[in-house]
Amino acid sequence: MNAGKRSEIKGRNPMNLLILTSIILSVILGVGRMVDLALFTDAETGLCVVGSVWLRYAALAVAILLAVAAGRAAKPEARKLCSPCKPSGVMAVLGAGFMAATFVAKLALWDSSVVSRIIMAFLSLFCSAWLLALGRSWMSKSWKRPSDDLTHVVLGTAVFYWCVLARFMENSSSWHRVAPTAMVWQLLAGLVFLSALARALYLPGTSDGRTLCAGALASFALCLCWEVPSVVQILAENGSAALLTPELLFRLGLCCVGVLGGLCAVRCCRAGQGA
């Protein structure tokens, strides 16, 4: 019996180590990004003033590839997300709050791009409604699917589709400006994660736990660890007034999605290992 338990633990260690390494590397990526923005990047233009821009992309690529590899190598049980979890619920509700605040801030602005802002505002509201329903389900004592209507889910994730398009329509990316390009990757990571999460919750029989875990870890790396330094920079430059801007509010909502990704990855993998 003891030999069997030792063999089981030994078999679980590589998976745990790979996921833990991915999470640690993502945190290191965030710290490195913080230093880069403070010392080696021009705040006004977003251009790198020290070192090659490709070093930044290399760091991003390593973090993303490890996150995907860790998720694909794991044996997660996505169905375990269909159970109460207060931390996940609190983070989903917090994300819903920031998305709702983005809706209000977007409508408060009136300029030549009013149509684009209205679309973004209402898509943020739909996302807020879905995250709120999801958070309430996770925070309840007996978990229940937020709704039986998949339209609710599609509308809840549509804001990420729109933002990817808007990045190219309104502020086209340049390889020499890392932030706009990385934002596209962040949005795609969040979209993959939330789409896989919705599939796990609404269509558990067809869910791919590995895709969910990989998307969750990538979302943790990009939406949280890479994004937090940008949020800190905006607050440092503009103070509390920045909290009223839709850009910062949406970024804070994106950070909540990143935290939610990390929580879901850990829950799936612990459950898949019999924890």
Short mmCIF file of C-alpha atoms in Angstrom, two decimals:
data_model
loop_
_atom_site.label_atom_id
_atom_site.label_comp_id
_atom_site.label_asym_id
_atom_site.label_seq_id
_atom_site.Cartn_x
_atom_site.Cartn_y
_atom_site.Cartn_z
CA MET A 1 0.00 0.00 0.00
CA ASN A 2 2.76 2.46 0.92
CA ALA A 3 4.65 1.65 -2.26
CA GLY A 4 1.48 2.33 -4.24
CA LYS A 5 1.01 5.68 -2.54
CA ARG A 6 4.63 6.65 -3.16
CA SER A 7 4.22 5.70 -6.82
CA GLU A 8 1.05 7.81 -7.06
CA ILE A 9 2.72 10.82 -5.46
CA LYS A 10 5.76 10.41 -7.68
CA GLY A 11 3.49 10.36 -10.72
CA ARG A 12 1.80 13.58 -9.62
CA ASN A 13 4.93 15.60 -8.94
CA PRO A 14 5.94 16.39 -12.56
CA MET A 15 2.50 17.81 -13.28
CA ASN A 16 2.48 19.90 -10.13
CA LEU A 17 5.98 21.13 -10.82
CA LEU A 18 5.18 22.20 -14.38
CA ILE A 19 2.08 24.13 -13.37
CA LEU A 20 3.86 25.71 -10.41
CA THR A 21 6.76 26.67 -12.68
CA SER A 22 4.34 28.30 -15.11
CA ILE A 23 2.73 30.34 -12.34
CA ILE A 24 6.10 31.41 -10.89
CA LEU A 25 7.43 32.34 -14.33
CA SER A 26 4.29 34.40 -14.98
CA VAL A 27 4.87 36.32 -11.75
CA ILE A 28 8.51 36.88 -12.73
CA LEU A 29 7.28 38.13 -16.12
CA GLY A 30 5.10 40.66 -14.33
CA VAL A 31 7.97 41.87 -12.15
CA GLY A 32 10.20 42.17 -15.21
CA ARG A 33 7.50 44.12 -17.03
CA MET A 34 7.24 46.49 -14.07
CA VAL A 35 10.98 47.17 -14.17
CA ASP A 36 10.90 47.53 -17.95
CA LEU A 37 8.13 50.15 -17.86
CA ALA A 38 9.82 52.08 -15.06
CA LEU A 39 13.37 52.16 -16.44
CA PHE A 40 13.66 50.96 -20.01
CA THR A 41 10.51 52.14 -21.84
CA ASP A 42 9.51 55.65 -22.86
CA ALA A 43 6.23 56.38 -21.07
CA GLU A 44 4.94 58.80 -23.70
CA THR A 45 5.55 56.77 -26.87
CA GLY A 46 5.68 53.24 -25.45
CA LEU A 47 8.90 52.57 -27.36
CA CYS A 48 11.77 50.63 -25.79
CA VAL A 49 14.76 52.88 -25.06
CA VAL A 50 17.06 50.16 -23.71
CA GLY A 51 17.46 46.70 -25.21
CA SER A 52 15.78 45.11 -28.18
CA VAL A 53 12.02 44.93 -28.46
CA TRP A 54 12.42 41.26 -29.37
CA LEU A 55 13.67 40.51 -25.85
CA ARG A 56 10.24 41.52 -24.58
CA TYR A 57 8.50 39.29 -27.10
CA ALA A 58 10.84 36.43 -26.24
CA ALA A 59 9.93 36.72 -22.55
CA LEU A 60 6.25 36.78 -23.46
CA ALA A 61 6.64 33.77 -25.75
CA VAL A 62 8.41 31.70 -23.09
CA ALA A 63 5.72 32.46 -20.50
CA ILE A 64 2.88 31.68 -22.93
CA LEU A 65 4.45 28.50 -24.29
CA LEU A 66 5.11 27.17 -20.79
CA ALA A 67 1.56 28.01 -19.72
CA VAL A 68 0.12 26.15 -22.71
CA ALA A 69 2.50 23.22 -22.22
CA ALA A 70 1.63 22.98 -18.53
CA GLY A 71 -2.07 23.03 -19.29
CA ARG A 72 -1.81 20.45 -22.04
CA ALA A 73 0.39 18.16 -19.94
CA ALA A 74 -2.03 18.21 -17.02
CA LYS A 75 -4.99 15.92 -16.53
CA PRO A 76 -7.58 18.39 -15.28
CA GLU A 77 -11.21 17.60 -14.54
CA ALA A 78 -13.12 20.62 -15.76
CA ARG A 79 -16.36 19.29 -14.26
CA LYS A 80 -14.97 20.10 -10.81
CA LEU A 81 -15.55 23.77 -11.64
CA CYS A 82 -19.26 23.01 -11.35
CA SER A 83 -19.06 23.32 -7.58
CA PRO A 84 -19.09 26.15 -5.02
CA CYS A 85 -15.86 28.14 -4.66
CA LYS A 86 -15.96 31.43 -2.80
CA PRO A 87 -12.60 32.84 -4.10
CA SER A 88 -13.64 32.22 -7.71
CA GLY A 89 -17.06 33.69 -7.00
CA VAL A 90 -15.66 36.82 -5.38
CA MET A 91 -13.25 37.39 -8.28
CA ALA A 92 -16.01 36.90 -10.86
CA VAL A 93 -18.24 39.40 -9.05
CA LEU A 94 -15.35 41.88 -8.79
CA GLY A 95 -14.69 41.51 -12.52
CA ALA A 96 -18.40 42.08 -13.15
CA GLY A 97 -18.19 45.30 -11.13
CA PHE A 98 -15.31 46.65 -13.20
CA MET A 99 -17.05 45.72 -16.45
CA ALA A 100 -20.22 47.46 -15.30
CA ALA A 101 -18.16 50.52 -14.38
CA THR A 102 -16.62 50.39 -17.87
CA PHE A 103 -20.15 50.50 -19.30
CA VAL A 104 -20.97 53.63 -17.32
CA ALA A 105 -17.65 55.35 -18.13
CA LYS A 106 -17.97 54.58 -21.85
CA LEU A 107 -21.48 56.06 -22.05
CA ALA A 108 -20.30 59.15 -20.17
CA LEU A 109 -17.91 59.97 -23.03
CA TRP A 110 -19.25 61.62 -26.16
CA ASP A 111 -17.01 62.18 -29.18
CA SER A 112 -16.62 61.27 -32.85
CA SER A 113 -16.26 57.57 -32.06
CA VAL A 114 -19.57 57.45 -30.20
CA VAL A 115 -20.86 54.39 -32.09
CA SER A 116 -17.77 52.39 -31.21
CA ARG A 117 -18.02 53.46 -27.60
CA ILE A 118 -21.70 52.49 -27.36
CA ILE A 119 -20.96 49.01 -28.78
CA MET A 120 -18.06 48.57 -26.36
CA ALA A 121 -20.19 49.84 -23.49
CA PHE A 122 -23.04 47.40 -24.00
CA LEU A 123 -20.74 44.46 -24.66
CA SER A 124 -19.01 45.28 -21.37
CA LEU A 125 -22.43 45.29 -19.70
CA PHE A 126 -23.25 41.86 -21.14
CA CYS A 127 -19.89 40.55 -19.90
CA SER A 128 -20.62 42.05 -16.48
CA ALA A 129 -23.99 40.30 -16.33
CA TRP A 130 -22.48 36.93 -17.19
CA LEU A 131 -19.61 37.26 -14.71
CA LEU A 132 -22.06 38.32 -12.02
CA ALA A 133 -24.28 35.30 -12.64
CA LEU A 134 -21.22 33.06 -12.65
CA GLY A 135 -19.95 34.58 -9.42
CA ARG A 136 -23.28 34.13 -7.69
CA SER A 137 -23.34 30.46 -8.71
CA TRP A 138 -19.88 29.85 -7.30
CA MET A 139 -20.66 31.70 -4.07
CA SER A 140 -23.88 29.81 -3.38
CA LYS A 141 -23.85 26.78 -1.10
CA SER A 142 -25.21 24.52 -3.83
CA TRP A 143 -23.83 25.28 -7.26
CA LYS A 144 -26.30 25.79 -10.07
CA ARG A 145 -25.59 26.64 -13.71
CA PRO A 146 -25.95 30.44 -14.10
CA SER A 147 -28.50 30.02 -16.91
CA ASP A 148 -29.63 27.55 -19.52
CA ASP A 149 -29.37 30.04 -22.37
CA LEU A 150 -26.10 29.95 -24.30
CA THR A 151 -26.94 33.33 -25.84
CA HIS A 152 -26.16 34.79 -22.43
CA VAL A 153 -22.68 33.25 -22.63
CA VAL A 154 -21.99 34.33 -26.22
CA LEU A 155 -22.90 37.93 -25.43
CA GLY A 156 -20.82 37.74 -22.25
CA THR A 157 -17.63 36.94 -24.18
CA ALA A 158 -18.34 39.09 -27.26
CA VAL A 159 -16.54 42.08 -25.73
CA PHE A 160 -13.22 40.28 -26.26
CA TYR A 161 -13.99 39.75 -29.96
CA TRP A 162 -14.84 43.41 -30.33
CA CYS A 163 -11.77 44.66 -28.47
CA VAL A 164 -9.45 42.63 -30.71
CA LEU A 165 -11.03 44.25 -33.77
CA ALA A 166 -10.98 47.68 -32.13
CA ARG A 167 -7.25 47.41 -31.47
CA PHE A 168 -6.66 47.34 -35.21
CA MET A 169 -9.44 49.76 -36.20
CA GLU A 170 -8.71 52.47 -33.65
CA ASN A 171 -5.11 51.95 -32.56
CA SER A 172 -3.23 49.75 -34.98
CA SER A 173 -0.42 47.80 -33.39
CA SER A 174 3.27 48.13 -34.16
CA TRP A 175 5.96 45.57 -33.43
CA HIS A 176 8.05 48.34 -31.90
CA ARG A 177 5.35 49.21 -29.39
CA VAL A 178 4.96 46.13 -27.26
CA ALA A 179 1.87 47.13 -25.27
CA PRO A 180 -0.71 47.34 -28.12
CA THR A 181 0.50 44.07 -29.64
CA ALA A 182 0.52 42.31 -26.28
CA MET A 183 -2.98 43.60 -25.59
CA VAL A 184 -4.26 41.65 -28.60
CA TRP A 185 -2.67 38.51 -27.16
CA GLN A 186 -4.17 39.28 -23.75
CA LEU A 187 -7.65 39.61 -25.21
CA LEU A 188 -7.28 36.39 -27.19
CA ALA A 189 -6.07 34.55 -24.07
CA GLY A 190 -9.05 35.84 -22.11
CA LEU A 191 -11.40 34.86 -24.93
CA VAL A 192 -10.02 31.31 -25.16
CA PHE A 193 -10.20 30.86 -21.39
CA LEU A 194 -13.73 32.21 -20.95
CA SER A 195 -15.00 30.29 -23.98
CA ALA A 196 -13.51 27.04 -22.65
CA LEU A 197 -14.89 27.82 -19.21
CA ALA A 198 -18.37 28.37 -20.62
CA ARG A 199 -18.15 25.07 -22.48
CA ALA A 200 -17.10 23.27 -19.30
CA LEU A 201 -20.01 24.75 -17.35
CA TYR A 202 -22.74 24.52 -19.97
CA LEU A 203 -21.66 21.53 -22.08
CA PRO A 204 -19.55 19.43 -19.67
CA GLY A 205 -19.80 16.32 -21.82
CA THR A 206 -17.97 18.03 -24.69
CA SER A 207 -15.48 20.03 -22.61
CA ASP A 208 -11.72 19.78 -23.19
CA GLY A 209 -10.13 20.22 -19.77
CA ARG A 210 -6.62 20.60 -21.18
CA THR A 211 -7.64 23.49 -23.42
CA LEU A 212 -9.36 25.09 -20.45
CA CYS A 213 -6.30 24.66 -18.23
CA ALA A 214 -3.93 25.96 -20.91
CA GLY A 215 -6.15 28.97 -21.59
CA ALA A 216 -6.52 29.64 -17.87
CA LEU A 217 -2.75 29.64 -17.28
CA ALA A 218 -2.15 31.80 -20.35
CA SER A 219 -4.82 34.19 -19.12
CA PHE A 220 -3.14 34.34 -15.72
CA ALA A 221 0.19 35.21 -17.35
CA LEU A 222 -1.14 37.78 -19.83
CA CYS A 223 -4.30 39.26 -18.31
CA LEU A 224 -2.93 39.54 -14.77
CA CYS A 225 0.85 39.37 -14.50
CA TRP A 226 1.60 41.32 -17.69
CA GLU A 227 -1.26 43.78 -17.15
CA VAL A 228 -0.76 44.81 -13.52
CA PRO A 229 2.40 46.88 -14.27
CA SER A 230 0.45 48.88 -16.88
CA VAL A 231 -2.31 49.53 -14.36
CA VAL A 232 0.24 50.69 -11.78
CA GLN A 233 1.88 52.96 -14.37
CA ILE A 234 -1.45 54.58 -15.31
CA LEU A 235 -2.29 55.20 -11.66
CA ALA A 236 1.19 56.60 -10.97
CA GLU A 237 0.94 59.02 -13.89
CA ASN A 238 -2.68 60.14 -13.49
CA GLY A 239 -3.53 59.47 -9.86
CA SER A 240 -7.03 58.64 -8.65
CA ALA A 241 -8.56 60.47 -11.63
CA ALA A 242 -7.56 57.48 -13.78
CA LEU A 243 -10.13 55.38 -11.93
CA LEU A 244 -12.86 57.23 -13.81
CA THR A 245 -11.51 56.30 -17.24
CA PRO A 246 -12.99 53.35 -19.14
CA GLU A 247 -9.51 52.20 -20.21
CA LEU A 248 -8.32 51.61 -16.64
CA LEU A 249 -11.62 50.11 -15.52
CA PHE A 250 -11.53 47.62 -18.38
CA ARG A 251 -7.90 46.79 -17.59
CA LEU A 252 -8.87 46.09 -13.99
CA GLY A 253 -11.63 43.81 -15.24
CA LEU A 254 -9.06 42.05 -17.40
CA CYS A 255 -6.88 41.53 -14.32
CA CYS A 256 -9.83 39.89 -12.57
CA VAL A 257 -10.19 37.52 -15.52
CA GLY A 258 -6.50 36.69 -15.12
CA VAL A 259 -6.91 35.91 -11.42
CA LEU A 260 -9.96 33.81 -12.25
CA GLY A 261 -7.86 31.92 -14.79
CA GLY A 262 -5.24 31.07 -12.18
CA LEU A 263 -7.90 29.93 -9.71
CA CYS A 264 -9.65 27.74 -12.29
CA ALA A 265 -6.37 26.15 -13.40
CA VAL A 266 -5.46 25.24 -9.83
CA ARG A 267 -8.94 23.91 -9.09
CA CYS A 268 -8.98 21.77 -12.25
CA CYS A 269 -5.53 20.33 -11.71
CA ARG A 270 -5.97 19.63 -8.01
CA ALA A 271 -9.24 17.91 -8.75
CA GLY A 272 -7.67 15.94 -11.58
CA GLN A 273 -5.00 14.65 -9.20
CA GLY A 274 -7.40 13.48 -6.61
CA ALA A 275 -6.75 16.38 -4.25
#
